[in-house]
Amino acid sequence: MMRNIVAGNWKSNKSINEARNWMSEMGEAMDNLPKNVRIMVAVPAPYLAALAKEKHPRILIASQQVSATGYGAFTGEFTADMLVSCGVDYALVGHSERRSNFGESDEIVSDKLKQCLESDLGIVLCCGEHLNERDADRQEEVIKSQLESALHGVTADDMKNIIVAYEPIWAIGTGRTATADQAAEMHTFIRRWISEKFDLHTAENTSVLYGGSCKPSNAKELFASKDVDGGLIGGASLNSGDFQSLICSFT
Ligand code: PGA
């Protein structure tokens, strides 16, 4: 399994036409992009089915959202099963913007993750500490508790479908990036935790991405550490040229 991944997260941005232009620019550039990295993009939900059909086969399509329930009377929700049936490969789960702005508790995150596993939908599990927690040097304790809760009852075999994204909340959309040392330290911590919970083989095969103001100018340095397998990229994924530069950081 190739651990390197560059994943874009458009959040609530782009019209369908802009989304299609981005996809065709990526398709045209594809032959020149390094082969040792998987490419993913999390697009707004209304575009998922169309883009999943039209995208270049190398691009993995992710949903930014997924329901914590199965089918039923849950107006406005969409299930992991529905996403799979539309050709979606992954869902982001536990993104800090969902946790902070839309009341997603650890329990909901865990329910969403279970729904994805049952439907065989890949998961990008996001975790990260707030600035006050970092200032109090509590980042490891916070990440450990988020991972313990989200991955409770998950097996080593399930981990094949799970990518972890470490996204310090103080670095998301703020322009303030974690230093390469801070990122490396946390990624090593996360991989060690996975190894203790499951086993070394699982830890070595799980991708752990960095997120938080990752951009072409700092990606090479961040991705250089052995435990940083790529990035979950918000702002800098909107422009396909920047996104291509991020992918090229692996060359
Ligand atoms: P950012 O967002 O790259 O704009 O900081 C990252 C994320 O929220 O996934």
XYZ file of N, CA and C and ligand atoms in Angstrom:
762
model
N 0.859 -1.214 0.000
C 0.000 0.000 0.000
C 0.887 1.253 0.000
N 0.601 2.148 -0.936
C 1.378 3.382 -1.029
C 0.913 4.358 0.060
N 1.829 4.745 0.939
C 1.419 5.600 2.056
C 1.268 7.069 1.671
N 2.021 7.499 0.670
C 1.985 8.930 0.316
C 0.645 9.338 -0.296
N 0.078 10.385 0.261
C -1.214 10.873 -0.255
C -1.233 12.400 -0.188
N -1.702 13.020 -1.256
C -2.020 14.437 -1.178
C -3.527 14.544 -1.389
N -4.214 15.033 -0.365
C -5.679 15.109 -0.406
C -6.103 16.565 -0.304
N -6.922 17.001 -1.238
C -7.463 18.362 -1.174
C -8.779 18.349 -0.425
N -9.104 19.461 0.206
C -10.405 19.621 0.858
C -10.906 21.004 0.460
N -11.824 21.005 -0.489
C -12.321 22.302 -0.990
C -13.227 23.006 0.007
N -13.689 22.289 1.011
C -14.665 22.843 1.956
C -15.869 23.364 1.166
N -16.484 24.470 1.609
C -17.681 24.940 0.919
C -17.285 25.993 -0.115
N -16.583 25.558 -1.153
C -16.082 26.468 -2.187
C -16.276 25.851 -3.571
N -16.325 26.676 -4.582
C -16.382 26.361 -6.014
C -17.808 26.087 -6.503
N -18.066 26.643 -7.680
C -19.288 26.300 -8.415
C -19.002 24.979 -9.135
N -20.027 24.355 -9.677
C -19.807 23.098 -10.411
C -18.894 23.335 -11.626
N -19.024 24.492 -12.275
C -18.153 24.754 -13.425
C -16.698 24.884 -13.005
N -16.491 25.584 -11.898
C -15.111 25.719 -11.392
C -14.555 24.353 -10.991
N -15.434 23.533 -10.414
C -15.003 22.192 -10.007
C -14.590 21.377 -11.237
N -15.394 21.469 -12.286
C -15.079 20.715 -13.514
C -13.788 21.223 -14.158
N -13.582 22.539 -14.133
C -12.336 23.075 -14.698
C -11.127 22.537 -13.938
N -11.233 22.528 -12.630
C -10.140 22.016 -11.782
C -9.827 20.564 -12.169
N -10.900 19.776 -12.329
C -10.723 18.360 -12.670
C -10.054 18.214 -14.032
N -10.464 19.045 -15.003
C -9.845 18.855 -16.317
C -8.403 19.348 -16.309
N -8.109 20.401 -15.536
C -6.701 20.835 -15.431
C -5.857 19.728 -14.802
N -6.408 19.045 -13.815
C -5.679 17.939 -13.185
C -5.464 16.801 -14.185
N -6.516 16.494 -14.929
C -6.424 15.417 -15.919
C -5.326 15.696 -16.937
N -5.254 16.949 -17.385
C -4.238 17.311 -18.391
C -2.834 17.211 -17.819
N -2.682 17.492 -16.525
C -1.349 17.509 -15.912
C -0.893 16.124 -15.434
N -1.826 15.188 -15.403
C -1.591 13.924 -14.706
C -0.317 13.195 -15.122
N -0.022 13.167 -16.429
C 1.144 12.419 -16.903
C 2.442 12.967 -16.330
N 2.420 14.233 -15.926
C 3.660 14.845 -15.416
C 3.771 14.794 -13.894
N 2.780 14.207 -13.242
C 2.809 14.178 -11.776
C 3.470 12.887 -11.298
N 4.191 12.963 -10.162
C 4.867 11.759 -9.670
C 3.880 10.620 -9.410
N 4.372 9.406 -9.624
C 3.493 8.231 -9.507
C 3.486 7.667 -8.082
N 4.406 8.158 -7.249
C 4.542 7.573 -5.907
C 3.644 8.250 -4.876
N 2.539 8.793 -5.341
C 1.631 9.461 -4.415
C 0.194 9.259 -4.874
N -0.683 8.981 -3.909
C -2.104 8.887 -4.231
C -2.706 10.290 -4.159
N -3.680 10.547 -5.011
C -4.267 11.884 -5.113
C -5.752 11.793 -4.771
N -6.174 12.671 -3.879
C -7.584 12.639 -3.449
C -8.110 14.064 -3.379
N -9.417 14.210 -3.558
C -10.005 15.527 -3.328
C -11.392 15.372 -2.721
N -11.638 16.146 -1.663
C -12.949 16.139 -0.995
C -13.730 17.336 -1.512
N -14.825 17.035 -2.213
C -15.574 18.081 -2.919
C -16.931 18.283 -2.239
N -17.611 19.396 -2.516
C -18.944 19.587 -1.928
C -19.900 18.463 -2.349
N -20.766 18.081 -1.435
C -21.647 16.925 -1.657
C -22.463 16.975 -2.958
N -23.004 18.146 -3.366
C -23.844 18.133 -4.577
C -23.083 17.719 -5.836
N -21.756 17.800 -5.808
C -20.974 17.509 -7.018
C -20.424 16.079 -7.035
N -20.605 15.354 -5.943
C -19.906 14.070 -5.803
C -20.193 13.099 -6.955
N -21.479 12.854 -7.219
C -21.811 11.820 -8.202
C -21.286 12.191 -9.587
N -21.461 13.459 -9.967
C -21.012 13.877 -11.298
C -19.489 13.786 -11.405
N -18.796 14.325 -10.401
C -17.332 14.349 -10.487
C -16.732 12.947 -10.371
N -17.388 12.078 -9.610
C -16.879 10.710 -9.491
C -16.877 10.028 -10.859
N -17.842 10.386 -11.714
C -17.924 9.801 -13.062
C -16.908 10.416 -14.005
N -16.710 11.742 -13.857
C -15.928 12.476 -14.863
C -14.449 12.535 -14.554
N -14.065 12.307 -13.329
C -12.681 12.536 -12.875
C -11.688 11.615 -13.577
N -10.431 12.005 -13.540
C -9.361 11.128 -13.995
C -9.317 9.918 -13.065
N -9.106 8.701 -13.614
C -9.158 7.499 -12.767
C -8.159 7.512 -11.591
N -7.100 8.290 -11.717
C -6.123 8.299 -10.616
C -6.602 9.117 -9.416
N -7.589 9.970 -9.634
C -8.040 10.833 -8.534
C -9.091 10.105 -7.694
N -8.856 10.053 -6.401
C -9.848 9.485 -5.480
C -10.784 10.598 -5.053
N -12.075 10.288 -5.012
C -13.064 11.304 -4.652
C -13.530 11.072 -3.225
N -13.547 12.157 -2.443
C -13.993 12.044 -1.053
C -15.162 12.974 -0.787
N -16.018 12.528 0.123
C -17.089 13.380 0.632
C -16.561 14.076 1.883
N -17.023 15.299 2.105
C -16.600 16.016 3.315
C -17.500 15.664 4.488
N -18.526 14.877 4.225
C -19.588 14.639 5.189
C -20.145 13.247 4.957
N -20.679 12.647 5.993
C -21.378 11.366 5.879
C -22.288 11.245 7.096
N -23.386 10.549 6.931
C -24.328 10.420 8.041
C -23.813 9.442 9.099
N -24.198 9.708 10.347
C -23.861 8.790 11.447
C -24.857 7.639 11.521
N -25.863 7.669 10.658
C -26.899 6.626 10.673
C -26.944 5.912 9.327
N -27.761 4.872 9.276
C -28.063 4.213 8.006
C -29.271 4.889 7.375
N -29.944 4.149 6.475
C -31.140 4.690 5.816
C -32.245 4.983 6.826
N -33.125 5.906 6.496
C -34.277 6.140 7.370
C -34.770 7.563 7.311
N -35.572 7.918 8.295
C -36.180 9.246 8.333
C -35.202 10.240 8.947
N -34.182 10.621 8.176
C -33.150 11.545 8.658
C -32.957 12.635 7.604
N -33.897 13.549 7.541
C -33.916 14.567 6.489
C -32.572 15.291 6.381
N -32.075 15.367 5.175
C -30.849 16.128 4.923
C -29.584 15.304 5.048
N -29.685 14.108 5.561
C -28.502 13.274 5.757
C -28.261 12.381 4.537
N -27.033 11.933 4.356
C -26.770 10.931 3.312
C -25.818 9.891 3.868
N -26.139 8.641 3.552
C -25.435 7.531 4.193
C -24.141 7.151 3.453
N -23.322 6.412 4.155
C -22.084 5.891 3.564
C -22.405 5.015 2.353
N -23.463 4.230 2.474
C -23.907 3.375 1.371
C -24.228 4.172 0.109
N -24.939 5.287 0.314
C -25.303 6.146 -0.826
C -24.039 6.676 -1.495
N -23.081 7.067 -0.679
C -21.831 7.605 -1.234
C -21.123 6.539 -2.079
N -21.045 5.329 -1.539
C -20.393 4.243 -2.283
C -21.119 4.021 -3.612
N -22.459 4.064 -3.562
C -23.224 3.803 -4.785
C -23.027 4.898 -5.826
N -22.536 6.056 -5.398
C -22.267 7.150 -6.352
C -20.798 7.174 -6.773
N -20.030 6.168 -6.406
C -18.635 6.096 -6.844
C -17.668 6.872 -5.963
N -18.098 7.215 -4.748
C -17.223 7.955 -3.827
C -16.289 6.970 -3.127
N -15.030 7.365 -2.961
C -14.027 6.456 -2.394
C -13.825 6.634 -0.890
N -13.885 7.879 -0.427
C -13.571 8.178 0.978
C -14.550 9.196 1.545
N -14.594 9.282 2.877
C -15.302 10.387 3.540
C -14.387 10.949 4.622
N -14.405 12.270 4.766
C -13.706 12.882 5.897
C -14.585 12.678 7.126
N -13.974 12.301 8.213
C -14.718 12.111 9.460
C -13.945 12.813 10.572
N -14.668 13.619 11.364
C -14.031 14.248 12.525
C -13.263 15.516 12.207
N -13.540 16.116 11.043
C -12.839 17.371 10.739
C -13.162 18.404 11.823
N -12.177 19.210 12.200
C -12.384 20.140 13.323
C -13.494 21.145 13.041
N -13.689 21.497 11.752
C -14.775 22.438 11.443
C -16.137 21.796 11.699
N -16.252 20.511 11.513
C -17.502 19.800 11.828
C -17.637 19.645 13.340
N -16.515 19.353 13.997
C -16.582 19.190 15.459
C -16.970 20.517 16.110
N -16.330 21.621 15.703
C -16.549 22.906 16.380
C -17.847 23.588 15.957
N -18.151 23.567 14.655
C -19.287 24.372 14.180
C -20.584 23.601 14.065
N -20.498 22.268 14.016
C -21.722 21.492 13.775
C -21.946 20.433 14.847
N -21.324 20.660 15.996
C -21.604 19.837 17.173
C -21.254 18.368 17.049
N -20.248 18.034 16.254
C -19.907 16.612 16.127
C -19.039 16.168 17.298
N -19.647 15.407 18.172
C -18.953 14.906 19.364
C -18.102 13.699 18.983
N -17.265 13.270 19.902
C -16.473 12.053 19.698
C -17.385 10.867 19.384
N -18.553 10.861 20.039
C -19.488 9.747 19.845
C -20.025 9.729 18.401
N -20.370 10.910 17.899
C -20.858 10.990 16.514
C -19.746 10.592 15.539
N -18.545 11.060 15.824
C -17.401 10.713 14.960
C -17.255 9.198 14.905
N -17.358 8.570 16.056
C -17.218 7.115 16.115
C -18.361 6.425 15.354
N -19.582 6.938 15.481
C -20.716 6.352 14.750
C -20.523 6.487 13.233
N -20.047 7.650 12.808
C -19.830 7.875 11.366
C -18.785 6.896 10.832
N -17.725 6.756 11.618
C -16.642 5.859 11.199
C -17.161 4.424 11.046
N -18.005 4.011 11.977
C -18.563 2.641 11.916
C -19.450 2.478 10.675
N -20.231 3.512 10.367
C -21.084 3.452 9.171
C -20.223 3.285 7.918
N -19.134 4.031 7.850
C -18.242 3.948 6.682
C -17.636 2.549 6.587
N -17.199 2.025 7.719
C -16.586 0.689 7.698
C -17.592 -0.347 7.206
N -18.822 -0.242 7.685
C -19.844 -1.218 7.278
C -20.120 -1.153 5.789
N -20.002 0.033 5.211
C -20.305 0.195 3.788
C -19.060 0.086 2.920
N -17.918 -0.159 3.567
C -16.660 -0.258 2.824
C -16.303 1.056 2.129
N -16.626 2.145 2.800
C -16.227 3.473 2.315
C -14.954 3.852 3.074
N -13.926 4.300 2.355
C -12.682 4.696 3.015
C -12.906 5.904 3.927
N -12.046 6.041 4.919
C -12.222 7.099 5.925
C -10.938 7.908 6.062
N -11.088 9.222 6.080
C -9.972 10.076 6.496
C -10.369 10.599 7.866
N -9.774 10.045 8.893
C -10.122 10.406 10.267
C -9.247 11.577 10.722
N -9.901 12.717 10.991
C -9.142 13.912 11.365
C -9.080 14.058 12.882
N -7.928 14.472 13.371
C -7.785 14.752 14.795
C -6.882 15.978 14.926
N -6.974 16.656 16.047
C -6.125 17.844 16.233
C -6.480 18.564 17.510
N -5.482 19.269 18.033
C -5.694 19.969 19.310
C -5.919 21.468 19.090
N -6.620 22.090 20.043
C -6.818 23.546 20.038
C -5.533 24.239 20.506
N -5.489 25.547 20.232
C -4.295 26.319 20.615
C -4.043 26.281 22.129
N -5.121 26.417 22.922
C -4.911 26.420 24.383
C -4.384 25.064 24.876
N -4.763 24.005 24.164
C -4.262 22.669 24.543
C -2.790 22.528 24.162
N -2.434 23.072 23.011
C -1.021 23.060 22.597
C -0.198 23.895 23.572
N -0.726 25.078 23.936
C 0.008 25.952 24.851
C 0.214 25.286 26.208
N -0.743 24.409 26.584
C -0.611 23.710 27.871
C 0.142 22.380 27.697
N 0.712 22.174 26.499
C 1.482 20.963 26.195
C 0.632 19.687 26.345
N -0.650 19.810 26.012
C -1.550 18.663 26.175
C -1.867 17.982 24.846
N -1.118 18.321 23.770
C -1.488 17.821 22.435
C -1.530 16.285 22.355
N -0.587 15.615 22.996
C -0.560 14.143 22.867
C -1.771 13.529 23.555
N -2.087 14.065 24.727
C -3.239 13.561 25.486
C -4.545 13.751 24.682
N -4.669 14.920 24.017
C -5.878 15.216 23.237
C -5.995 14.268 22.045
N -4.905 14.087 21.325
C -4.936 13.228 20.135
C -5.216 11.786 20.548
N -4.582 11.367 21.636
C -4.781 10.002 22.119
C -6.253 9.782 22.443
N -6.863 10.737 23.108
C -8.258 10.545 23.493
C -9.166 10.563 22.259
N -8.876 11.410 21.272
C -9.693 11.423 20.046
C -9.552 10.089 19.289
N -8.326 9.593 19.213
C -8.110 8.337 18.477
C -8.740 7.164 19.222
N -8.567 7.140 20.540
C -9.134 6.041 21.335
C -10.639 5.972 21.150
N -11.272 7.140 21.174
C -12.714 7.169 21.048
C -13.147 6.771 19.630
N -12.517 7.358 18.620
C -12.948 7.092 17.238
C -12.659 5.653 16.823
N -11.559 5.096 17.329
C -11.144 3.770 16.843
C -11.511 2.650 17.820
N -12.364 2.968 18.771
C -12.824 1.949 19.705
C -13.584 0.859 18.932
N -13.189 -0.379 19.104
C -13.887 -1.485 18.425
C -13.430 -1.712 16.988
N -12.490 -0.909 16.525
C -11.983 -1.063 15.150
C -10.864 -2.119 15.152
N -10.810 -2.943 14.111
C -9.790 -3.998 14.058
C -8.621 -3.571 13.167
N -7.533 -4.328 13.263
C -6.360 -4.058 12.419
C -6.767 -4.150 10.945
N -7.647 -5.094 10.633
C -8.089 -5.254 9.255
C -8.867 -4.010 8.780
N -9.692 -3.442 9.684
C -10.440 -2.218 9.349
C -9.488 -1.070 9.009
N -8.319 -1.072 9.638
C -7.385 0.051 9.460
C -6.925 0.194 8.008
N -7.100 -0.868 7.205
C -6.750 -0.770 5.776
C -7.595 0.300 5.090
N -8.777 0.567 5.669
C -9.684 1.561 5.067
C -9.576 2.929 5.725
N -8.620 3.085 6.634
C -8.571 4.336 7.399
C -7.238 5.069 7.192
N -7.382 6.344 6.894
C -6.239 7.258 6.800
C -6.399 8.210 7.984
N -5.310 8.545 8.660
C -5.419 9.492 9.772
C -4.857 10.838 9.311
N -5.555 11.913 9.638
C -5.024 13.251 9.337
C -4.833 14.002 10.650
N -3.596 14.398 10.909
C -3.324 15.223 12.086
C -3.420 16.685 11.667
N -4.399 17.382 12.243
C -4.626 18.773 11.853
C -4.712 19.656 13.092
N -3.575 20.222 13.528
C -3.641 21.117 14.682
C -4.594 22.270 14.353
N -5.595 22.463 15.194
C -6.677 23.404 14.862
C -6.152 24.827 14.720
N -5.118 25.150 15.486
C -4.532 26.490 15.425
C -3.808 26.736 14.105
N -3.644 25.706 13.302
C -2.943 25.876 12.018
C -3.902 25.818 10.833
N -5.188 25.503 11.090
C -6.124 25.339 9.972
C -6.642 26.693 9.501
N -6.359 26.996 8.253
C -6.866 28.219 7.640
C -6.316 29.494 8.268
N -5.278 29.369 9.078
C -4.761 30.524 9.808
C -3.480 31.063 9.191
N -2.884 30.270 8.303
C -1.592 30.661 7.747
C -0.459 30.308 8.701
N -0.826 29.891 9.901
C 0.202 29.514 10.885
C 0.406 27.994 10.811
N 1.508 27.565 10.225
C 1.741 26.137 10.038
C 2.521 25.584 11.215
N 2.276 24.338 11.555
C 3.151 23.682 12.534
C 4.542 23.607 11.918
N 5.571 23.680 12.736
C 6.918 23.510 12.180
C 7.065 22.049 11.768
N 8.027 21.785 10.912
C 8.242 20.409 10.471
C 8.536 19.529 11.684
N 9.225 20.075 12.686
C 9.539 19.293 13.889
C 8.284 18.984 14.694
N 7.410 19.990 14.831
C 6.156 19.756 15.578
C 5.309 18.697 14.878
N 5.226 18.793 13.550
C 4.431 17.817 12.801
C 5.060 16.433 12.952
N 6.362 16.348 12.759
C 7.052 15.051 12.826
C 6.835 14.391 14.186
N 6.927 15.199 15.229
C 6.768 14.684 16.591
C 5.380 14.063 16.794
N 4.356 14.768 16.321
C 2.988 14.279 16.504
C 2.704 13.062 15.621
N 3.277 13.066 14.415
C 3.044 11.930 13.524
C 3.696 10.672 14.081
N 4.876 10.847 14.666
C 5.562 9.694 15.266
C 4.747 9.189 16.453
N 4.213 10.144 17.214
C 3.364 9.777 18.353
C 2.156 8.969 17.871
N 1.491 9.446 16.797
C 0.291 8.771 16.278
C 0.648 7.375 15.766
N 1.761 7.266 15.048
C 2.128 5.951 14.511
C 2.453 4.976 15.651
N 3.109 5.504 16.685
C 3.422 4.646 17.841
C 2.126 4.186 18.516
N 1.177 5.107 18.610
C -0.106 4.759 19.234
C -0.807 3.662 18.424
N -0.787 3.791 17.099
C -1.429 2.780 16.239
C -0.730 1.427 16.411
N 0.596 1.502 16.517
C 1.352 0.268 16.681
C 1.020 -0.414 18.010
N 0.856 0.381 19.072
C 0.517 -0.196 20.382
C -0.917 -0.726 20.397
N -1.817 -0.012 19.752
C -3.227 -0.457 19.761
C -3.423 -1.683 18.865
N -2.767 -1.666 17.700
C -2.934 -2.774 16.759
C -1.633 -3.573 16.705
N -0.782 -3.254 15.766
C 0.509 -3.937 15.656
C 1.400 -3.099 14.739
N 2.668 -3.466 14.673
C 3.650 -2.688 13.914
C 3.306 -2.646 12.422
N 2.870 -3.788 11.901
C 2.540 -3.874 10.481
C 1.423 -2.868 10.125
N 0.403 -2.824 10.977
C -0.714 -1.888 10.744
C -0.204 -0.452 10.798
N 0.630 -0.169 11.796
C 1.160 1.192 11.935
C 1.975 1.578 10.705
N 2.734 0.626 10.196
C 3.600 0.942 9.050
C 2.817 1.084 7.752
N 1.600 0.564 7.748
C 0.799 0.649 6.521
C -0.305 1.691 6.577
N -0.381 2.424 7.677
C -1.412 3.463 7.784
C -0.824 4.806 7.359
N -1.534 5.494 6.479
C -1.082 6.837 6.076
C -1.481 7.836 7.150
N -0.527 8.674 7.533
C -0.827 9.742 8.491
C -0.493 11.068 7.809
N -1.539 11.846 7.531
C -1.375 13.094 6.772
C -1.314 14.285 7.709
N -0.623 15.323 7.266
C -0.612 16.577 8.025
C -1.593 17.557 7.374
N -2.345 18.286 8.187
C -3.226 19.332 7.661
C -3.113 20.585 8.496
N -3.222 21.716 7.848
C -3.142 22.995 8.561
C -2.170 23.918 7.860
N -2.716 24.741 6.949
C -1.907 25.704 6.195
C -0.699 25.071 5.507
N -0.909 23.870 4.995
C 0.129 23.218 4.187
C 0.019 23.822 2.790
N 1.146 24.255 2.230
C 1.116 24.916 0.922
C 2.397 24.598 0.158
N 2.448 24.977 -1.144
C 3.628 24.604 -1.923
C 4.942 25.029 -1.267
N 4.944 26.180 -0.562
C 6.217 26.658 -0.007
C 6.692 25.883 1.226
N 5.798 25.150 1.901
C 6.277 24.431 3.099
C 6.093 22.912 3.016
N 5.452 22.437 1.925
C 5.108 21.014 1.860
C 6.347 20.111 1.843
N 7.351 20.508 1.078
C 8.516 19.633 0.936
C 9.140 19.355 2.298
N 9.250 20.413 3.086
C 9.862 20.284 4.408
C 8.982 19.416 5.326
N 7.661 19.665 5.276
C 6.752 18.879 6.132
C 6.742 17.402 5.728
N 6.691 17.146 4.413
C 6.578 15.767 3.924
C 7.903 15.010 4.058
N 8.979 15.738 4.370
C 10.288 15.081 4.425
C 10.407 14.152 5.633
N 9.625 14.401 6.691
C 9.788 13.495 7.841
C 9.191 12.134 7.553
N 9.826 11.130 8.108
C 9.469 9.750 7.744
C 8.027 9.396 8.121
N 7.471 10.035 9.117
C 6.110 9.691 9.533
C 5.039 10.602 8.946
N 5.435 11.597 8.167
C 4.450 12.471 7.507
C 4.275 11.953 6.080
N 3.093 11.401 5.806
C 2.884 10.714 4.524
C 2.190 11.583 3.491
N 2.075 12.872 3.785
C 1.412 13.759 2.839
C 0.538 14.732 3.582
N -0.451 15.294 2.878
C -1.226 16.349 3.509
C -2.703 16.300 3.180
N -3.482 16.875 4.094
C -4.894 17.189 3.832
C -4.920 18.704 3.713
N -5.229 19.159 2.509
C -4.950 20.549 2.178
C -6.218 21.311 1.824
N -6.481 22.367 2.562
C -7.666 23.178 2.332
C -7.385 24.265 1.299
N -7.058 25.453 1.788
C -6.876 26.627 0.935
C -6.031 26.374 -0.305
N -4.890 25.718 -0.132
C -3.961 25.537 -1.256
C -4.386 24.437 -2.222
N -5.562 23.811 -1.965
C -6.015 22.805 -2.929
C -6.975 23.414 -3.949
N -7.380 24.660 -3.716
C -8.410 25.258 -4.577
C -7.881 25.548 -5.968
N -6.614 25.917 -6.034
C -5.997 26.203 -7.324
C -5.280 24.943 -7.793
N -5.629 24.459 -8.994
C -5.080 23.158 -9.402
C -3.563 23.220 -9.596
N -3.044 24.396 -9.955
C -1.586 24.535 -10.116
C -0.878 24.357 -8.774
N -1.420 24.996 -7.731
C -0.843 24.836 -6.386
C -0.937 23.384 -5.936
N -2.081 22.778 -6.249
C -2.286 21.390 -5.827
C -1.273 20.472 -6.519
N -1.026 20.756 -7.788
C -0.020 19.962 -8.511
C 1.371 20.155 -7.897
N 1.680 21.395 -7.494
C 2.994 21.635 -6.853
C 3.097 20.818 -5.571
N 1.975 20.738 -4.831
C 1.985 19.954 -3.588
C 2.288 18.486 -3.888
N 1.664 17.985 -4.944
C 1.904 16.579 -5.319
C 3.361 16.393 -5.731
N 3.890 17.408 -6.395
C 5.289 17.324 -6.856
C 6.278 17.448 -5.703
N 5.805 17.802 -4.513
C 6.706 17.866 -3.357
C 7.275 16.497 -3.025
N 6.716 15.450 -3.589
C 7.210 14.094 -3.315
C 8.332 13.690 -4.251
N 8.661 14.541 -5.233
C 9.726 14.127 -6.170
C 11.084 14.451 -5.585
P -6.039 24.627 5.357
O -7.163 23.556 5.767
O -5.047 23.907 4.505
O -6.783 25.715 4.627
O -5.426 25.109 6.640
C -6.832 22.241 6.081
C -8.070 21.446 6.427
O -8.960 21.996 7.103
O -8.217 20.283 6.028
